[in-house]
PDB file of C-alpha atoms in Angstrom:
ATOM      1  CA  MET S  17      52.452 139.738 152.990  1.00 89.00           C
ATOM      2  CA  SER S  18      56.061 138.345 152.655  1.00 93.00           C
ATOM      3  CA  SER S  19      56.963 134.975 153.221  1.00 92.00           C
ATOM      4  CA  PHE S  20      58.714 135.163 156.836  1.00 93.00           C
ATOM      5  CA  GLU S  21      55.125 137.063 157.530  1.00 95.00           C
ATOM      6  CA  GLN S  22      52.524 134.001 156.501  1.00 96.00           C
ATOM      7  CA  HIS S  23      55.060 131.309 158.777  1.00 96.00           C
ATOM      8  CA  GLU S  24      55.099 134.040 161.945  1.00 96.00           C
ATOM      9  CA  SER S  25      51.692 134.502 161.413  1.00 96.00           C
ATOM     10  CA  ASN S  26      50.617 130.660 160.537  1.00 97.00           C
ATOM     11  CA  ALA S  27      52.492 130.067 163.873  1.00 97.00           C
ATOM     12  CA  THR S  28      50.487 132.732 165.918  1.00 97.00           C
ATOM     13  CA  GLY S  29      47.669 130.740 164.724  1.00 97.00           C
ATOM     14  CA  ILE S  30      48.531 127.570 165.569  1.00 97.00           C
ATOM     15  CA  ALA S  31      50.012 128.978 168.909  1.00 98.00           C
ATOM     16  CA  GLU S  32      46.139 130.187 169.803  1.00 97.00           C
ATOM     17  CA  ARG S  33      44.666 126.735 168.928  1.00 97.00           C
ATOM     18  CA  LEU S  34      47.389 125.092 171.027  1.00 97.00           C
ATOM     19  CA  SER S  35      46.072 127.020 173.605  1.00 97.00           C
ATOM     20  CA  GLU S  36      42.419 126.199 173.398  1.00 96.00           C
ATOM     21  CA  PHE S  37      43.426 122.772 173.263  1.00 96.00           C
ATOM     22  CA  CYS S  38      45.470 122.525 176.230  1.00 96.00           C
ATOM     23  CA  THR S  39      43.220 124.576 178.198  1.00 96.00           C
ATOM     24  CA  GLU S  40      40.131 121.988 177.460  1.00 94.00           C
ATOM     25  CA  HIS S  41      42.265 119.112 177.758  1.00 93.00           C
ATOM     26  CA  SER S  42      44.243 120.405 181.051  1.00 94.00           C
ATOM     27  CA  ILE S  43      47.551 119.068 179.198  1.00 96.00           C
ATOM     28  CA  ARG S  44      50.802 120.922 180.168  1.00 97.00           C
ATOM     29  CA  VAL S  45      53.112 122.060 177.643  1.00 98.00           C
ATOM     30  CA  ALA S  46      57.140 122.178 177.283  1.00 98.00           C
ATOM     31  CA  VAL S  47      59.500 123.246 174.717  1.00 98.00           C
ATOM     32  CA  ALA S  48      63.583 123.205 174.433  1.00 98.00           C
ATOM     33  CA  GLU S  49      64.740 124.763 171.613  1.00 98.00           C
ATOM     34  CA  SER S  50      68.240 125.304 169.766  1.00 97.00           C
ATOM     35  CA  LEU S  51      68.084 127.292 166.378  1.00 95.00           C
ATOM     36  CA  THR S  52      64.863 129.114 167.213  1.00 97.00           C
ATOM     37  CA  GLY S  53      66.108 130.905 169.577  1.00 97.00           C
ATOM     38  CA  GLY S  54      62.854 131.202 171.934  1.00 98.00           C
ATOM     39  CA  ARG S  55      60.907 131.898 169.608  1.00 97.00           C
ATOM     40  CA  ILE S  56      58.811 128.754 169.697  1.00 98.00           C
ATOM     41  CA  SER S  57      58.664 129.840 173.299  1.00 98.00           C
ATOM     42  CA  SER S  58      57.216 133.463 172.195  1.00 97.00           C
ATOM     43  CA  HIS S  59      54.836 132.355 170.330  1.00 97.00           C
ATOM     44  CA  LEU S  60      53.550 129.971 172.884  1.00 98.00           C
ATOM     45  CA  SER S  61      53.515 132.918 175.848  1.00 97.00           C
ATOM     46  CA  ALA S  62      52.337 135.261 173.705  1.00 97.00           C
ATOM     47  CA  ALA S  63      48.686 132.962 173.579  1.00 97.00           C
ATOM     48  CA  PRO S  64      45.327 133.368 175.354  1.00 94.00           C
ATOM     49  CA  GLY S  65      45.603 131.667 178.644  1.00 96.00           C
ATOM     50  CA  VAL S  66      48.856 130.445 178.876  1.00 96.00           C
ATOM     51  CA  GLY S  67      49.077 130.267 182.579  1.00 96.00           C
ATOM     52  CA  GLU S  68      46.972 127.046 182.314  1.00 96.00           C
ATOM     53  CA  TRP S  69      49.112 125.166 180.417  1.00 97.00           C
ATOM     54  CA  PHE S  70      52.367 126.288 179.661  1.00 98.00           C
ATOM     55  CA  ALA S  71      55.100 125.483 181.752  1.00 98.00           C
ATOM     56  CA  GLY S  72      58.000 126.836 179.993  1.00 98.00           C
ATOM     57  CA  GLY S  73      60.960 126.510 177.688  1.00 98.00           C
ATOM     58  CA  ILE S  74      64.413 125.918 177.340  1.00 98.00           C
ATOM     59  CA  VAL S  75      66.995 127.588 174.930  1.00 98.00           C
ATOM     60  CA  ALA S  76      69.693 125.706 174.542  1.00 97.00           C
ATOM     61  CA  TYR S  77      71.994 127.224 171.804  1.00 95.00           C
ATOM     62  CA  SER S  78      74.941 125.860 172.831  1.00 95.00           C
ATOM     63  CA  SER S  79      76.181 121.870 171.495  1.00 96.00           C
ATOM     64  CA  ASP S  80      77.791 121.832 174.802  1.00 96.00           C
ATOM     65  CA  VAL S  81      74.627 122.969 176.803  1.00 97.00           C
ATOM     66  CA  LYS S  82      72.327 120.256 175.066  1.00 97.00           C
ATOM     67  CA  HIS S  83      75.110 118.004 175.802  1.00 97.00           C
ATOM     68  CA  ARG S  84      74.945 118.987 180.147  1.00 97.00           C
ATOM     69  CA  LEU S  85      71.763 120.183 180.543  1.00 97.00           C
ATOM     70  CA  LEU S  86      69.156 118.486 178.063  1.00 98.00           C
ATOM     71  CA  ASN S  87      71.548 114.862 177.835  1.00 98.00           C
ATOM     72  CA  VAL S  88      71.704 114.432 174.592  1.00 98.00           C
ATOM     73  CA  PRO S  89      74.425 111.962 173.881  1.00 96.00           C
ATOM     74  CA  PRO S  90      77.697 112.834 172.672  1.00 95.00           C
ATOM     75  CA  GLY S  91      77.444 113.081 168.527  1.00 95.00           C
ATOM     76  CA  PRO S  92      76.058 115.883 166.651  1.00 96.00           C
ATOM     77  CA  VAL S  93      72.855 117.925 167.451  1.00 97.00           C
ATOM     78  CA  ILE S  94      70.887 118.389 164.123  1.00 97.00           C
ATOM     79  CA  SER S  95      69.863 114.600 164.802  1.00 97.00           C
ATOM     80  CA  CYS S  96      66.295 112.776 165.794  1.00 97.00           C
ATOM     81  CA  ARG S  97      68.687 110.786 168.336  1.00 98.00           C
ATOM     82  CA  ALA S  98      69.265 114.330 169.728  1.00 98.00           C
ATOM     83  CA  VAL S  99      66.018 115.915 169.590  1.00 98.00           C
ATOM     84  CA  GLY S 100      64.299 113.257 171.192  1.00 98.00           C
ATOM     85  CA  MET S 101      66.342 113.118 173.873  1.00 98.00           C
ATOM     86  CA  MET S 102      65.988 117.404 174.205  1.00 98.00           C
ATOM     87  CA  ALA S 103      62.047 116.522 174.166  1.00 98.00           C
ATOM     88  CA  ARG S 104      62.134 113.492 176.675  1.00 98.00           C
ATOM     89  CA  THR S 105      64.589 115.610 178.929  1.00 98.00           C
ATOM     90  CA  THR S 106      62.509 118.412 179.110  1.00 98.00           C
ATOM     91  CA  CYS S 107      59.131 116.953 179.667  1.00 98.00           C
ATOM     92  CA  GLU S 108      60.676 115.567 182.393  1.00 98.00           C
ATOM     93  CA  MET S 109      62.380 118.492 184.088  1.00 97.00           C
ATOM     94  CA  MET S 110      59.224 120.298 183.701  1.00 98.00           C
ATOM     95  CA  GLU S 111      56.934 117.270 184.947  1.00 97.00           C
ATOM     96  CA  VAL S 112      54.264 118.346 182.017  1.00 97.00           C
ATOM     97  CA  ASP S 113      52.032 115.973 179.162  1.00 96.00           C
ATOM     98  CA  ALA S 114      54.072 116.853 176.265  1.00 98.00           C
ATOM     99  CA  ALA S 115      57.244 118.895 175.118  1.00 98.00           C
ATOM    100  CA  VAL S 116      58.244 120.088 171.692  1.00 98.00           C
ATOM    101  CA  ALA S 117      62.364 120.434 170.791  1.00 98.00           C
ATOM    102  CA  ALA S 118      64.036 122.084 167.280  1.00 98.00           C
ATOM    103  CA  SER S 119      67.591 121.898 166.944  1.00 98.00           C
ATOM    104  CA  GLY S 120      69.040 122.627 163.406  1.00 97.00           C
ATOM    105  CA  ALA S 121      70.946 124.687 160.905  1.00 97.00           C
ATOM    106  CA  GLY S 122      69.427 128.519 160.524  1.00 93.00           C
ATOM    107  CA  GLY S 123      72.382 129.223 157.906  1.00 91.00           C
ATOM    108  CA  PRO S 124      74.076 131.090 156.699  1.00 91.00           C
ATOM    109  CA  ALA S 125      76.539 128.190 157.150  1.00 92.00           C
ATOM    110  CA  GLY S 126      75.915 124.556 157.917  1.00 90.00           C
ATOM    111  CA  GLN S 127      76.718 122.911 161.358  1.00 92.00           C
ATOM    112  CA  ASP S 128      77.128 118.938 162.008  1.00 91.00           C
ATOM    113  CA  GLY S 129      77.528 118.024 158.443  1.00 92.00           C
ATOM    114  CA  GLN S 130      73.956 119.547 157.622  1.00 94.00           C
ATOM    115  CA  GLU S 131      73.072 121.844 154.800  1.00 96.00           C
ATOM    116  CA  PRO S 132      71.698 125.380 156.315  1.00 95.00           C
ATOM    117  CA  GLY S 133      67.874 124.949 156.284  1.00 97.00           C
ATOM    118  CA  THR S 134      68.062 121.301 158.221  1.00 98.00           C
ATOM    119  CA  THR S 135      65.889 121.106 160.830  1.00 98.00           C
ATOM    120  CA  CYS S 136      65.721 117.929 162.882  1.00 98.00           C
ATOM    121  CA  LEU S 137      62.250 118.580 165.588  1.00 98.00           C
ATOM    122  CA  ALA S 138      60.847 115.934 168.256  1.00 98.00           C
ATOM    123  CA  VAL S 139      57.480 116.055 169.732  1.00 98.00           C
ATOM    124  CA  ILE S 140      57.033 113.913 173.001  1.00 98.00           C
ATOM    125  CA  VAL S 141      53.488 113.347 174.277  1.00 96.00           C
ATOM    126  CA  ASP S 142      52.382 110.686 177.171  1.00 88.00           C
ATOM    127  CA  GLY S 143      55.984 109.050 176.768  1.00 92.00           C
ATOM    128  CA  GLU S 144      56.111 108.646 172.731  1.00 95.00           C
ATOM    129  CA  VAL S 145      58.345 110.228 171.144  1.00 97.00           C
ATOM    130  CA  GLU S 146      58.136 111.243 167.168  1.00 97.00           C
ATOM    131  CA  THR S 147      60.427 112.946 165.486  1.00 98.00           C
ATOM    132  CA  ALA S 148      60.851 114.369 161.463  1.00 98.00           C
ATOM    133  CA  VAL S 149      63.796 116.066 159.794  1.00 98.00           C
ATOM    134  CA  HIS S 150      63.029 119.327 157.193  1.00 98.00           C
ATOM    135  CA  ARG S 151      65.134 120.622 154.879  1.00 97.00           C
ATOM    136  CA  PHE S 152      63.633 124.349 154.530  1.00 97.00           C
ATOM    137  CA  SER S 153      64.792 126.921 152.442  1.00 95.00           C
ATOM    138  CA  GLY S 154      65.308 131.151 152.363  1.00 95.00           C
ATOM    139  CA  GLU S 155      67.582 133.476 154.493  1.00 94.00           C
ATOM    140  CA  PRO S 156      67.775 132.278 158.326  1.00 95.00           C
ATOM    141  CA  LEU S 157      64.746 134.447 159.262  1.00 95.00           C
ATOM    142  CA  ASP S 158      62.872 132.762 156.970  1.00 96.00           C
ATOM    143  CA  ILE S 159      64.501 129.204 158.216  1.00 97.00           C
ATOM    144  CA  LEU S 160      63.528 129.992 161.808  1.00 97.00           C
ATOM    145  CA  ALA S 161      59.952 130.649 160.800  1.00 97.00           C
ATOM    146  CA  GLN S 162      59.182 127.762 158.749  1.00 98.00           C
ATOM    147  CA  THR S 163      60.907 125.776 162.211  1.00 98.00           C
ATOM    148  CA  GLN S 164      58.313 127.573 164.210  1.00 97.00           C
ATOM    149  CA  GLU S 165      55.403 126.952 162.791  1.00 98.00           C
ATOM    150  CA  GLN S 166      56.660 123.128 161.966  1.00 98.00           C
ATOM    151  CA  ALA S 167      57.411 122.399 165.491  1.00 98.00           C
ATOM    152  CA  LEU S 168      53.927 124.089 166.612  1.00 98.00           C
ATOM    153  CA  THR S 169      52.064 121.934 164.305  1.00 97.00           C
ATOM    154  CA  MET S 170      53.622 118.812 164.842  1.00 98.00           C
ATOM    155  CA  LEU S 171      52.290 119.271 168.132  1.00 98.00           C
ATOM    156  CA  LEU S 172      49.334 120.366 167.952  1.00 97.00           C
ATOM    157  CA  GLU S 173      48.800 117.311 165.738  1.00 96.00           C
ATOM    158  CA  ALA S 174      50.563 115.523 168.126  1.00 96.00           C
ATOM    159  CA  LEU S 175      48.134 116.321 170.749  1.00 96.00           C
ATOM    160  CA  ARG S 176      45.355 114.999 168.552  1.00 93.00           C
ATOM    161  CA  GLY S 177      46.232 112.188 167.827  1.00 90.00           C
ATOM    162  CA  MET S 178      45.726 111.216 171.169  1.00 78.00           C
ATOM    163  CA  ASN S 179      43.275 108.599 172.695  1.00 65.00           C
ATOM    164  CA  PRO S 180      40.910 110.629 174.307  1.00 63.00           C
ATOM    165  CA  GLU S 181      40.900 108.552 177.356  1.00 63.00           C
ATOM    166  CA  TRP S 182      44.135 110.188 178.127  1.00 55.00           C
ATOM    167  CA  TRP S 183      42.966 113.966 178.294  1.00 51.00           C
ATOM    168  CA  THR S 184      40.660 113.284 181.125  1.00 50.00           C
ATOM    169  CA  ARG S 185      43.495 111.525 183.498  1.00 49.00           C
TER     170      ARG S 185
END
């Protein structure tokens, strides 16, 4: 199995665990993605019982769309500040409990002064935003696969880390 196939398989498994967790705790989730072009949403929408917990996704590939639609402040769109706002705006627009956002330079060229493989992720759960920067390697498809796997992992870990009383609201 290639590295790409392994990351794809991992993302599918994580999406299935997210589905179980979100269904069990009545949590609704949404996605805002850029460089992944809908791949995170695709994994979530293929999970069992998706209609119970997945509100949908916004693919805002162009920087000007991120600024206009997702309220990303002026400046670079590959930053923790940008993905934090993407997640927050998506959570508010879709009226969900949690959202994950991804933006980055998938390669082969860089963007916003960032090297190829630089990816910024954000998760918002119960109003709290967590961000992370990753530097993935490989071909563009490898970078996308690593990004989606890490974004789904980050979302699942953030949800599992919430106070159990929050789940029963």
